[in-house]
Coordinates of C-alpha atoms in Angstrom, one line a residue:
Chain E
M8 CA 65.6 40.6 51.5
I9 CA 67.8 38.2 49.5
A10 CA 71.0 40.5 49.7
T11 CA 72.4 44.0 50.9
W12 CA 75.4 45.4 50.4
I13 CA 76.9 48.6 51.6
N14 CA 79.6 50.7 49.9
G15 CA 80.5 47.5 47.7
K16 CA 80.3 44.9 50.0
P17 CA 77.9 42.1 51.6
A18 CA 77.0 43.9 54.7
D19 CA 73.6 44.7 56.6
R20 CA 74.3 47.2 59.5
I21 CA 74.9 50.9 59.4
S22 CA 76.6 53.3 61.5
C23 CA 74.2 54.8 63.9
G24 CA 75.8 58.0 63.3
D25 CA 74.9 58.2 59.8
R26 CA 72.9 60.9 58.9
G27 CA 70.6 59.0 56.6
L28 CA 69.3 57.9 60.0
A29 CA 69.6 61.3 62.3
Y30 CA 68.1 63.6 59.5
G31 CA 67.1 61.7 56.8
D32 CA 69.8 63.1 54.7
G33 CA 69.7 60.7 51.4
L34 CA 68.0 59.6 48.6
F35 CA 66.9 56.4 47.3
E36 CA 65.7 54.5 44.3
T37 CA 63.5 51.8 43.9
I38 CA 63.8 49.6 40.8
A39 CA 62.3 46.8 39.0
V40 CA 65.0 44.3 38.2
V41 CA 64.4 42.2 35.0
G42 CA 66.1 39.2 33.3
G43 CA 68.8 40.2 35.5
R44 CA 69.0 43.9 34.8
P45 CA 67.7 47.2 36.8
Q46 CA 65.3 48.6 34.6
L47 CA 65.1 52.2 33.2
W48 CA 68.6 52.6 34.9
D49 CA 69.7 55.8 33.2
W50 CA 66.5 57.7 34.8
H51 CA 66.7 56.5 38.0
I52 CA 70.2 57.9 38.2
E53 CA 69.4 61.0 36.7
R54 CA 66.6 61.5 39.2
L55 CA 69.2 60.5 41.9
L56 CA 71.8 63.0 40.8
E57 CA 69.3 65.9 40.4
G58 CA 69.0 64.8 44.2
C59 CA 72.4 65.0 44.7
R60 CA 72.7 68.4 43.2
R61 CA 70.1 69.9 45.2
L62 CA 70.7 68.4 48.4
R63 CA 74.7 69.5 47.7
L64 CA 75.8 65.3 48.0
P65 CA 78.8 64.3 46.1
P66 CA 77.4 62.5 43.3
P67 CA 78.1 58.7 43.1
D68 CA 80.5 56.9 40.7
T69 CA 77.5 55.9 38.6
G70 CA 79.7 53.3 36.7
L71 CA 80.8 51.9 40.1
L72 CA 77.0 51.8 41.1
W73 CA 75.8 50.1 38.0
E74 CA 78.6 47.5 38.2
E75 CA 77.7 46.7 42.0
S76 CA 74.1 46.6 41.3
T77 CA 74.2 44.5 38.3
R78 CA 76.4 41.9 40.1
L79 CA 74.1 41.7 43.4
C80 CA 71.2 41.4 41.2
Q81 CA 73.1 38.0 39.6
E82 CA 71.9 36.3 43.0
L83 CA 68.5 36.4 41.7
D84 CA 69.1 33.7 39.2
G85 CA 67.3 35.2 36.3
S86 CA 63.9 35.7 38.4
S87 CA 62.8 39.2 38.6
G88 CA 63.2 41.5 41.7
V89 CA 63.5 44.9 43.9
L90 CA 66.8 46.8 43.9
K91 CA 66.7 49.3 46.5
L92 CA 69.5 51.9 46.1
T93 CA 69.8 54.3 49.2
Y94 CA 72.5 57.0 49.1
T95 CA 73.2 58.9 52.5
R96 CA 75.6 62.0 53.1
G97 CA 77.1 59.3 55.1
T98 CA 78.6 59.7 59.1
G99 CA 79.8 62.8 60.5
G100 CA 79.1 66.3 61.7
R101 CA 77.1 66.7 65.1
G102 CA 74.5 69.0 64.4
Y103 CA 72.8 69.9 60.9
A104 CA 76.2 71.2 59.1
P105 CA 76.9 69.0 56.3
P106 CA 80.5 68.2 57.0
G107 CA 83.3 69.1 54.4
N108 CA 84.7 66.0 53.9
T109 CA 82.1 63.8 53.6
T110 CA 82.1 59.9 52.3
P111 CA 78.6 58.9 51.0
T112 CA 77.3 55.5 52.4
R113 CA 75.4 53.8 49.6
I114 CA 73.0 50.5 50.1
L115 CA 72.2 48.1 47.8
A116 CA 69.3 45.9 48.9
L117 CA 67.8 43.2 47.0
S118 CA 64.6 41.5 47.6
A119 CA 61.8 39.2 45.4
W120 CA 59.2 40.5 43.1
P121 CA 56.3 41.5 45.5
Q122 CA 53.3 39.3 45.2
W123 CA 50.3 41.0 43.7
P124 CA 47.1 39.8 42.9
A125 CA 46.5 40.2 38.7
S126 CA 43.4 41.4 39.1
R127 CA 45.4 45.0 40.2
W128 CA 46.4 45.3 36.4
E129 CA 43.4 43.8 35.2
E130 CA 40.2 45.2 37.2
G131 CA 42.1 47.8 38.4
V132 CA 42.2 49.3 42.2
A133 CA 40.5 51.0 44.3
L134 CA 41.9 54.4 46.1
F135 CA 41.4 55.4 49.4
L136 CA 41.3 59.4 49.9
C137 CA 44.0 60.0 52.5
Q138 CA 43.7 62.8 54.9
T139 CA 47.0 63.8 55.5
R140 CA 48.2 66.8 52.9
L141 CA 51.7 67.1 51.4
A142 CA 53.4 70.2 52.5
E143 CA 54.7 72.5 49.7
Q144 CA 58.5 72.5 49.5
P145 CA 59.7 73.7 46.5
Q146 CA 63.2 72.9 47.4
L147 CA 62.6 69.1 47.9
A148 CA 59.6 68.6 45.6
G149 CA 60.0 65.7 43.0
L150 CA 63.1 64.2 44.9
K151 CA 63.1 60.6 46.2
H152 CA 64.8 61.8 49.4
L153 CA 64.6 60.2 52.8
N154 CA 62.2 62.2 54.7
R155 CA 59.1 60.3 54.1
L156 CA 57.1 60.7 57.3
E157 CA 54.1 61.9 55.0
Q158 CA 53.9 58.7 53.2
V159 CA 54.1 56.7 56.4
L160 CA 51.4 58.9 58.1
A161 CA 49.1 58.8 54.9
R162 CA 49.8 55.3 54.4
A163 CA 48.6 54.6 58.4
E164 CA 45.3 56.0 57.6
W165 CA 43.8 52.7 56.3
D166 CA 44.8 48.9 56.6
D167 CA 41.9 47.8 54.9
P168 CA 43.2 45.5 52.1
Q169 CA 40.2 46.7 49.9
W170 CA 42.4 49.9 49.1
A171 CA 45.6 49.0 47.1
E172 CA 46.6 52.6 47.1
G173 CA 45.9 56.0 48.7
L174 CA 45.4 59.3 47.2
V175 CA 47.2 62.3 48.6
R176 CA 46.6 65.6 48.0
D177 CA 48.2 69.4 48.6
P178 CA 47.5 71.7 50.9
S179 CA 44.7 73.2 49.0
G180 CA 43.2 70.0 48.4
G181 CA 44.3 69.3 45.0
P182 CA 45.1 65.5 44.1
V183 CA 48.7 65.0 43.8
E184 CA 49.9 61.2 43.6
G185 CA 49.4 58.0 45.3
V186 CA 51.2 57.2 48.6
S187 CA 53.8 55.2 46.8
S188 CA 52.6 56.0 43.1
N189 CA 52.3 58.6 40.6
L190 CA 48.7 59.8 39.3
F191 CA 47.3 60.0 35.6
A192 CA 44.3 60.9 34.3
V193 CA 42.7 60.6 31.0
V194 CA 40.0 63.3 29.5
H195 CA 38.8 63.1 26.0
G196 CA 41.6 60.9 24.8
R197 CA 44.2 63.4 26.5
L198 CA 46.5 62.2 29.3
I199 CA 47.1 64.4 32.4
T200 CA 49.4 64.3 35.3
P201 CA 49.5 66.6 38.0
P202 CA 52.6 69.2 38.5
L203 CA 55.2 68.1 41.1
D204 CA 57.1 71.1 41.6
R205 CA 55.4 72.3 44.9
C206 CA 55.2 68.7 46.7
G207 CA 55.1 65.1 45.5
V208 CA 57.7 62.7 43.8
A209 CA 58.5 62.5 40.1
G210 CA 58.6 58.9 39.5
V211 CA 60.5 57.3 37.1
M212 CA 57.8 55.4 35.5
R213 CA 55.8 58.2 35.0
R214 CA 58.4 59.8 33.0
N215 CA 58.5 56.9 31.1
I216 CA 54.9 56.7 30.5
M217 CA 54.9 60.3 29.6
Q218 CA 57.5 59.1 26.5
L219 CA 55.3 56.3 26.0
A220 CA 52.2 58.1 25.3
D221 CA 54.2 60.5 23.1
K222 CA 55.1 57.6 21.0
L223 CA 51.3 56.5 20.7
G224 CA 50.7 59.6 19.6
V225 CA 48.4 60.2 23.0
P226 CA 48.7 64.1 23.8
A227 CA 50.1 64.1 27.4
E228 CA 50.2 67.3 29.5
V229 CA 51.3 68.1 33.1
R230 CA 48.3 69.6 34.7
A231 CA 46.6 70.4 37.9
L232 CA 43.2 68.4 38.6
S233 CA 41.2 69.4 41.3
L234 CA 39.1 66.8 43.4
P235 CA 36.0 67.6 41.9
V236 CA 37.1 67.5 38.5
L237 CA 39.3 64.1 38.9
R238 CA 36.0 62.3 39.9
T239 CA 34.5 63.3 36.4
V240 CA 37.4 62.5 34.0
D241 CA 37.1 59.3 31.8
E242 CA 40.0 57.3 33.1
V243 CA 42.4 57.3 36.3
F244 CA 45.3 55.2 36.6
M245 CA 48.7 55.1 39.1
S246 CA 52.2 54.3 38.2
N247 CA 55.5 53.6 39.9
S248 CA 58.7 51.4 38.9
L249 CA 57.3 48.1 40.1
A250 CA 53.8 48.0 39.5
G251 CA 53.9 49.6 36.2
I252 CA 50.1 51.0 35.5
W253 CA 47.5 50.0 38.2
P254 CA 44.0 51.3 36.5
V255 CA 41.9 52.6 39.0
R256 CA 38.5 51.5 39.4
A257 CA 37.2 53.4 42.4
L258 CA 38.2 56.6 44.4
S259 CA 36.7 56.1 48.0
D260 CA 33.2 54.9 48.1
R261 CA 31.9 57.7 46.0
T262 CA 33.4 57.5 42.4
T263 CA 33.9 54.4 40.3
W264 CA 35.7 53.9 36.7
T265 CA 35.0 50.8 34.4
A266 CA 38.7 49.8 34.4
P267 CA 41.1 49.4 32.5
G268 CA 39.9 52.2 30.2
P269 CA 40.5 52.0 26.3
V270 CA 43.9 54.8 26.8
T271 CA 44.9 53.0 29.7
R272 CA 44.7 49.7 28.2
R273 CA 46.9 50.7 25.5
L274 CA 49.4 52.1 27.6
Q275 CA 49.7 49.0 29.4
S276 CA 50.4 47.0 26.5
A277 CA 52.9 49.6 25.3
L278 CA 54.6 49.0 28.8
R279 CA 54.4 45.4 28.4
R280 CA 56.1 45.6 25.0
Q281 CA 58.8 47.7 26.6
G282 CA 59.6 45.3 29.0
V283 CA 60.5 47.2 31.9
V284 CA 58.4 45.6 34.2
P285 CA 58.0 41.8 34.5
G286 CA 55.0 40.1 32.6
P287 CA 53.2 39.3 35.0
A288 CA 52.9 43.1 36.6
Q289 CA 51.3 43.9 33.2
G290 CA 48.3 41.4 34.1
E291 CA 49.8 38.3 32.2
K292 CA 48.6 35.0 33.7
Chain H
M20 CA 81.1 60.1 70.4
I21 CA 82.0 58.8 74.1
A22 CA 79.8 55.7 74.1
T23 CA 76.6 54.2 72.1
W24 CA 73.8 51.9 73.1
I25 CA 71.2 50.3 71.1
N26 CA 68.1 48.8 73.0
G27 CA 70.4 48.6 75.9
K28 CA 73.4 47.0 74.9
P29 CA 76.8 49.0 73.9
A30 CA 76.6 49.0 70.0
D31 CA 77.2 51.6 67.0
R32 CA 75.3 50.0 64.3
I33 CA 71.9 49.5 63.3
S34 CA 70.0 47.2 60.4
C35 CA 70.0 49.3 57.3
G36 CA 66.2 48.0 57.2
D37 CA 65.2 50.2 59.7
R38 CA 62.8 52.5 59.3
G39 CA 64.4 55.7 61.0
L40 CA 67.2 55.4 57.8
A41 CA 64.8 54.1 55.1
Y42 CA 61.8 57.0 56.1
G43 CA 63.2 58.9 58.9
D44 CA 60.2 57.1 60.9
G45 CA 61.1 58.3 64.0
L46 CA 62.0 61.2 66.8
F47 CA 65.0 61.9 68.6
E48 CA 65.8 64.5 71.7
T49 CA 69.0 66.2 72.4
I50 CA 69.3 66.3 76.2
A51 CA 71.8 68.5 78.1
V52 CA 73.7 66.2 81.0
V53 CA 74.7 68.0 84.3
G54 CA 76.3 66.5 87.2
G55 CA 75.8 63.0 85.4
R56 CA 72.1 63.8 84.8
P57 CA 69.8 64.2 81.9
Q58 CA 68.2 67.9 82.5
L59 CA 64.9 68.5 81.7
W60 CA 64.2 64.7 81.5
D61 CA 60.4 64.9 81.9
W62 CA 59.6 67.5 79.3
H63 CA 62.1 65.7 76.6
I64 CA 60.1 62.6 77.4
E65 CA 56.9 64.2 77.1
R66 CA 57.8 65.9 73.5
L67 CA 58.7 62.1 72.6
L68 CA 55.7 60.6 73.5
E69 CA 53.7 63.2 72.0
G70 CA 55.4 62.2 68.7
C71 CA 54.7 58.8 69.6
R72 CA 51.2 59.6 69.4
R73 CA 51.3 61.7 66.3
L74 CA 52.9 59.2 64.5
R75 CA 51.4 56.0 66.1
L76 CA 54.6 54.7 67.5
P77 CA 54.3 52.4 70.3
P78 CA 55.9 54.3 73.2
P79 CA 58.8 53.5 75.1
D80 CA 59.2 52.2 78.5
T81 CA 60.0 55.5 79.9
G82 CA 61.4 54.1 83.3
L83 CA 63.7 51.7 81.4
L84 CA 64.8 54.9 79.3
W85 CA 65.8 56.7 82.0
E86 CA 67.3 53.9 83.8
E87 CA 69.7 53.2 81.0
S88 CA 70.5 57.0 80.1
T89 CA 71.5 57.5 84.0
R90 CA 73.8 54.6 83.7
L91 CA 75.2 55.6 80.3
C92 CA 75.5 59.3 81.7
Q93 CA 78.4 57.7 84.2
E94 CA 80.9 57.3 81.4
L95 CA 81.0 61.4 81.5
D96 CA 82.4 60.8 85.2
G97 CA 80.7 64.1 86.2
S98 CA 81.6 66.4 83.4
S99 CA 78.9 67.7 81.3
G100 CA 77.9 66.1 78.1
V101 CA 75.1 65.4 75.6
L102 CA 72.8 62.7 75.3
K103 CA 70.9 62.1 72.0
L104 CA 68.3 59.9 72.2
T105 CA 67.1 58.4 68.7
Y106 CA 63.9 56.2 68.8
T107 CA 62.4 54.8 65.4
R108 CA 59.7 52.5 64.4
G109 CA 62.3 49.7 64.0
T110 CA 63.0 47.1 61.1
G111 CA 60.4 45.6 59.0
G112 CA 57.5 46.4 56.5
R113 CA 58.7 47.2 52.9
G114 CA 57.0 49.9 51.9
Y115 CA 55.5 52.9 53.9
A116 CA 53.0 50.9 55.5
P117 CA 53.7 50.8 59.2
P118 CA 54.2 47.1 60.5
G119 CA 51.9 45.8 62.9
N120 CA 53.7 44.4 65.2
T121 CA 56.9 46.8 65.2
T122 CA 60.0 46.8 68.0
P123 CA 61.0 50.1 68.0
T124 CA 64.8 50.6 68.1
R125 CA 66.0 52.9 70.9
I126 CA 69.7 54.6 70.4
L127 CA 71.4 56.4 73.3
A128 CA 74.6 58.4 72.1
L129 CA 76.7 60.6 74.5
S130 CA 79.2 62.9 73.3
A131 CA 81.2 65.6 75.3
W132 CA 80.1 69.0 75.6
P133 CA 80.2 71.0 72.8
Q134 CA 83.1 73.9 73.1
W135 CA 81.7 77.4 72.1
P136 CA 83.2 80.6 73.4
A137 CA 81.9 82.3 76.1
S138 CA 81.2 85.5 74.1
R139 CA 78.0 83.7 72.7
W140 CA 76.4 84.3 75.8
E141 CA 78.0 87.3 76.8
E142 CA 78.1 89.2 73.7
G143 CA 75.4 87.6 71.7
V144 CA 75.4 85.9 68.3
A145 CA 74.9 87.0 64.8
L146 CA 72.1 85.5 62.6
F147 CA 72.5 84.3 59.3
L148 CA 69.1 85.0 57.4
C149 CA 68.6 81.8 56.1
Q150 CA 66.3 81.6 52.3
T151 CA 65.5 77.8 52.7
R152 CA 61.6 78.3 54.0
L153 CA 60.1 75.5 56.3
A154 CA 57.2 73.7 54.5
E155 CA 53.6 74.1 56.5
Q156 CA 52.8 70.7 57.8
P157 CA 50.5 70.7 61.1
Q158 CA 50.6 67.0 61.3
L159 CA 54.4 67.0 62.1
A160 CA 54.8 70.9 63.2
G161 CA 56.2 70.8 66.8
L162 CA 57.8 67.7 67.0
K163 CA 61.7 66.4 66.6
H164 CA 61.1 63.9 64.2
L165 CA 63.8 62.6 61.8
N166 CA 62.9 64.5 58.5
R167 CA 65.2 66.8 59.1
L168 CA 66.2 67.7 55.2
E169 CA 65.1 71.5 56.1
Q170 CA 67.3 72.3 58.6
V171 CA 70.2 70.5 56.7
L172 CA 69.3 73.1 53.5
A173 CA 69.1 76.1 55.9
R174 CA 72.2 75.1 57.9
A175 CA 74.2 74.7 54.6
E176 CA 73.4 78.2 53.4
W177 CA 76.4 79.4 55.3
D178 CA 79.7 78.4 56.5
D179 CA 81.5 81.9 57.5
P180 CA 81.6 81.2 61.6
Q181 CA 80.6 85.0 62.1
W182 CA 76.9 83.5 61.9
A183 CA 76.7 81.2 64.9
E184 CA 73.2 80.3 63.9
G185 CA 70.4 80.8 61.2
L186 CA 67.1 82.2 61.2
V187 CA 64.5 80.1 59.2
R188 CA 61.0 81.6 58.0
D189 CA 57.5 80.1 57.1
P190 CA 56.3 80.3 53.3
S191 CA 55.2 84.0 53.9
G192 CA 58.6 85.2 55.2
G193 CA 57.5 85.0 58.9
P194 CA 60.3 84.2 61.6
V195 CA 59.9 81.0 62.9
E196 CA 63.1 79.8 64.7
G197 CA 66.6 79.1 64.3
V198 CA 67.9 75.9 62.4
S199 CA 68.7 74.4 65.7
S200 CA 67.0 76.8 68.2
N201 CA 63.9 78.5 69.0
L202 CA 63.5 82.4 68.5
F203 CA 62.3 84.9 71.3
A204 CA 61.9 88.4 71.2
V205 CA 61.6 91.1 74.0
V206 CA 59.0 94.2 73.2
H207 CA 58.1 96.8 75.7
G208 CA 59.3 94.3 78.4
R209 CA 57.0 91.2 76.9
L210 CA 58.4 88.0 75.8
I211 CA 57.1 86.8 72.3
T212 CA 58.2 83.5 70.7
P213 CA 56.5 82.7 67.8
P214 CA 53.4 79.3 67.1
L215 CA 54.7 76.3 66.0
D216 CA 51.7 74.8 64.8
R217 CA 52.2 75.0 61.5
C218 CA 55.9 74.1 61.2
G219 CA 59.1 74.4 63.5
V220 CA 60.5 72.5 66.6
A221 CA 58.8 73.0 69.9
G222 CA 61.9 73.2 72.1
V223 CA 62.3 72.0 75.6
M224 CA 64.4 75.3 76.6
R225 CA 61.5 77.1 74.9
R226 CA 59.1 75.7 77.3
N227 CA 61.4 76.0 80.2
I228 CA 61.9 79.7 79.3
M229 CA 58.4 80.4 79.1
Q230 CA 58.2 79.0 82.7
L231 CA 60.6 80.6 83.8
A232 CA 59.5 84.0 82.8
D233 CA 56.3 83.4 84.3
K234 CA 58.1 82.9 87.3
L235 CA 59.8 86.3 87.1
G236 CA 56.7 88.1 86.5
V237 CA 57.7 88.5 82.9
P238 CA 54.6 88.6 80.5
A239 CA 55.0 85.8 77.8
E240 CA 53.0 85.0 74.8
V241 CA 53.0 82.8 71.7
R242 CA 52.6 85.4 68.7
A243 CA 53.5 85.6 64.7
L244 CA 56.5 88.2 64.0
S245 CA 57.1 89.5 60.8
L246 CA 60.2 90.3 59.8
P247 CA 60.0 93.9 59.8
V248 CA 58.4 93.6 62.8
L249 CA 61.4 91.5 64.3
R250 CA 64.1 94.1 63.2
T251 CA 62.4 96.5 65.4
V252 CA 62.0 94.8 68.8
D253 CA 63.9 95.5 71.7
E254 CA 66.1 92.4 71.9
V255 CA 66.2 89.0 70.3
F256 CA 67.4 85.6 71.8
M257 CA 67.8 82.2 70.9
S258 CA 67.2 79.1 73.1
N259 CA 68.1 75.7 72.6
S260 CA 68.6 72.4 75.0
L261 CA 72.2 72.6 75.1
A262 CA 73.0 76.4 74.3
G263 CA 70.6 77.7 77.0
I264 CA 70.0 81.3 75.9
W265 CA 72.0 83.0 73.1
P266 CA 71.2 86.6 73.1
V267 CA 71.1 88.0 69.3
R268 CA 73.4 90.9 68.6
A269 CA 72.5 91.1 64.7
L270 CA 70.4 89.7 62.1
S271 CA 72.3 89.3 58.9
D272 CA 74.0 92.6 58.0
R273 CA 71.2 94.8 58.1
T274 CA 69.8 95.0 61.9
T275 CA 72.1 95.1 65.4
W276 CA 70.7 95.1 69.0
T277 CA 72.9 95.8 72.3
A278 CA 73.1 92.2 73.5
P279 CA 72.3 91.0 76.0
G280 CA 69.6 93.3 76.9
P281 CA 67.8 93.6 80.6
V282 CA 65.2 91.3 80.0
T283 CA 67.6 88.4 78.2
R284 CA 70.2 89.0 80.7
R285 CA 67.3 88.2 83.6
L286 CA 66.0 85.2 82.0
Q287 CA 70.1 83.9 81.8
S288 CA 71.0 84.6 85.4
A289 CA 67.6 82.7 86.1
L290 CA 68.5 79.8 83.9
R291 CA 72.0 79.7 85.4
R292 CA 70.4 79.5 89.1
Q293 CA 68.0 76.6 87.5
G294 CA 71.3 74.6 86.9
V295 CA 69.9 72.9 83.5
V296 CA 72.8 73.6 81.6
P297 CA 76.1 74.0 82.3
G298 CA 77.9 76.9 84.2
P299 CA 79.9 77.8 81.2
A300 CA 77.3 77.5 78.7
Q301 CA 75.5 80.6 80.8
G302 CA 78.6 82.7 79.8
E303 CA 80.7 81.8 83.5
K304 CA 84.4 82.4 82.7

């Protein structure tokens, strides 16, 4: 960790009475920082505000958040980095009832850019097929809230580094997303990503890729895919705000693809031009 | 809050990198303290250890926990109180992967006995019928883990104090439990409590009541109840480690019971004799 601010001041400890700890009563965003600026900021904030609305959290002062975030990002001295923004309901209220006069806690944590091998973008990644299923909770689906035990359980299923990411499914076995990324498939030149209205996290990079596809004239739709169908699609890739686009070359030991496929490659190029993730994240040597 | 210890030392702040905050990656227990001693300790610890097993958390030194807990409880000077034990995976590990060499964080927080009106035991409580449904996640069902947004959402559905507790249901609409208590029904002298293998928290007091029923010769079973059936049962009550047994006199505006009913009353008396909740909690004046 490079630096942490809590409620606008350098600090790294919070009250053990914070509801973020007690109940996971809060939200977070993981944001790529390029050239000193948090990327795709408006969409991160939009998702955060949607989370506040659904959890009935008082919304943050977004101007203040931007001001603090950009000030903190100066610590990177121009390097790329990761800004994690955590926003909880704050302390107070014994029991589950949200206190009336709550003062949320905002935590900004800045860390160095993760070291991933360039092969993840250039040759693709292999997906572990997780057994942990995502429970269906429409009231929380899509949000990046702090209740993430399912992801912890799913990620704990493997430790062999041959698997860069894991695929998680809904209770019926339908593929939903990666443990910390969203899932895309390409079928006959069409881009498909599963719906996230019953479980899963609606990634900001997923939204960005849908928009890039639209600009490139690649037809894109939100549609459920069964696991057997996923195994037959032309291309698969995973996305998140830091990784950008990771082509998938294998799903467990059973299915392989030539990665990156042509549509994935076009989207990777468009994302590189957009500049919202650092160059190396797009596989540049 | 009377006093808080973190990892055995007086303290009230934890690292904002703790996985309990980041992901709700941990467990908790809320324990009644009577006469300076945490009550039903062995069963609280049993549930905590079961949680550690299922979340693959290194288990705590239970002897040390007991020693610290009883030492902290001396602060109550013989009064009744509430000991909240929180146990997280500790700090470390960017991303969901549980770090290999994790050092869990243990938090002991002591607070005063809650002030509830005696009428809750003597005349019963009215239940609000929550619309929030509990998602089905067998891997986490039964545990008292830190992912409690569903309870926060359900509890936020009402603020009129006429409702002392809310009833929450599974995705099919079947009653499961209270927001912070378990549900019991009495039908023709038989005690029934819903199964908790797909959602819900398996309360220590629920277990205790099942054992008390057995000792009293009251037949008891774990069985699902539909909402229409629940409205027709002879008696209903809610249980938790602090409240003991709260008879239910009404469910929303539609169904009422004479509370406490005879079986509920027998169990309340047995619980009073057992002494695991303070006298007033059982409605003594």
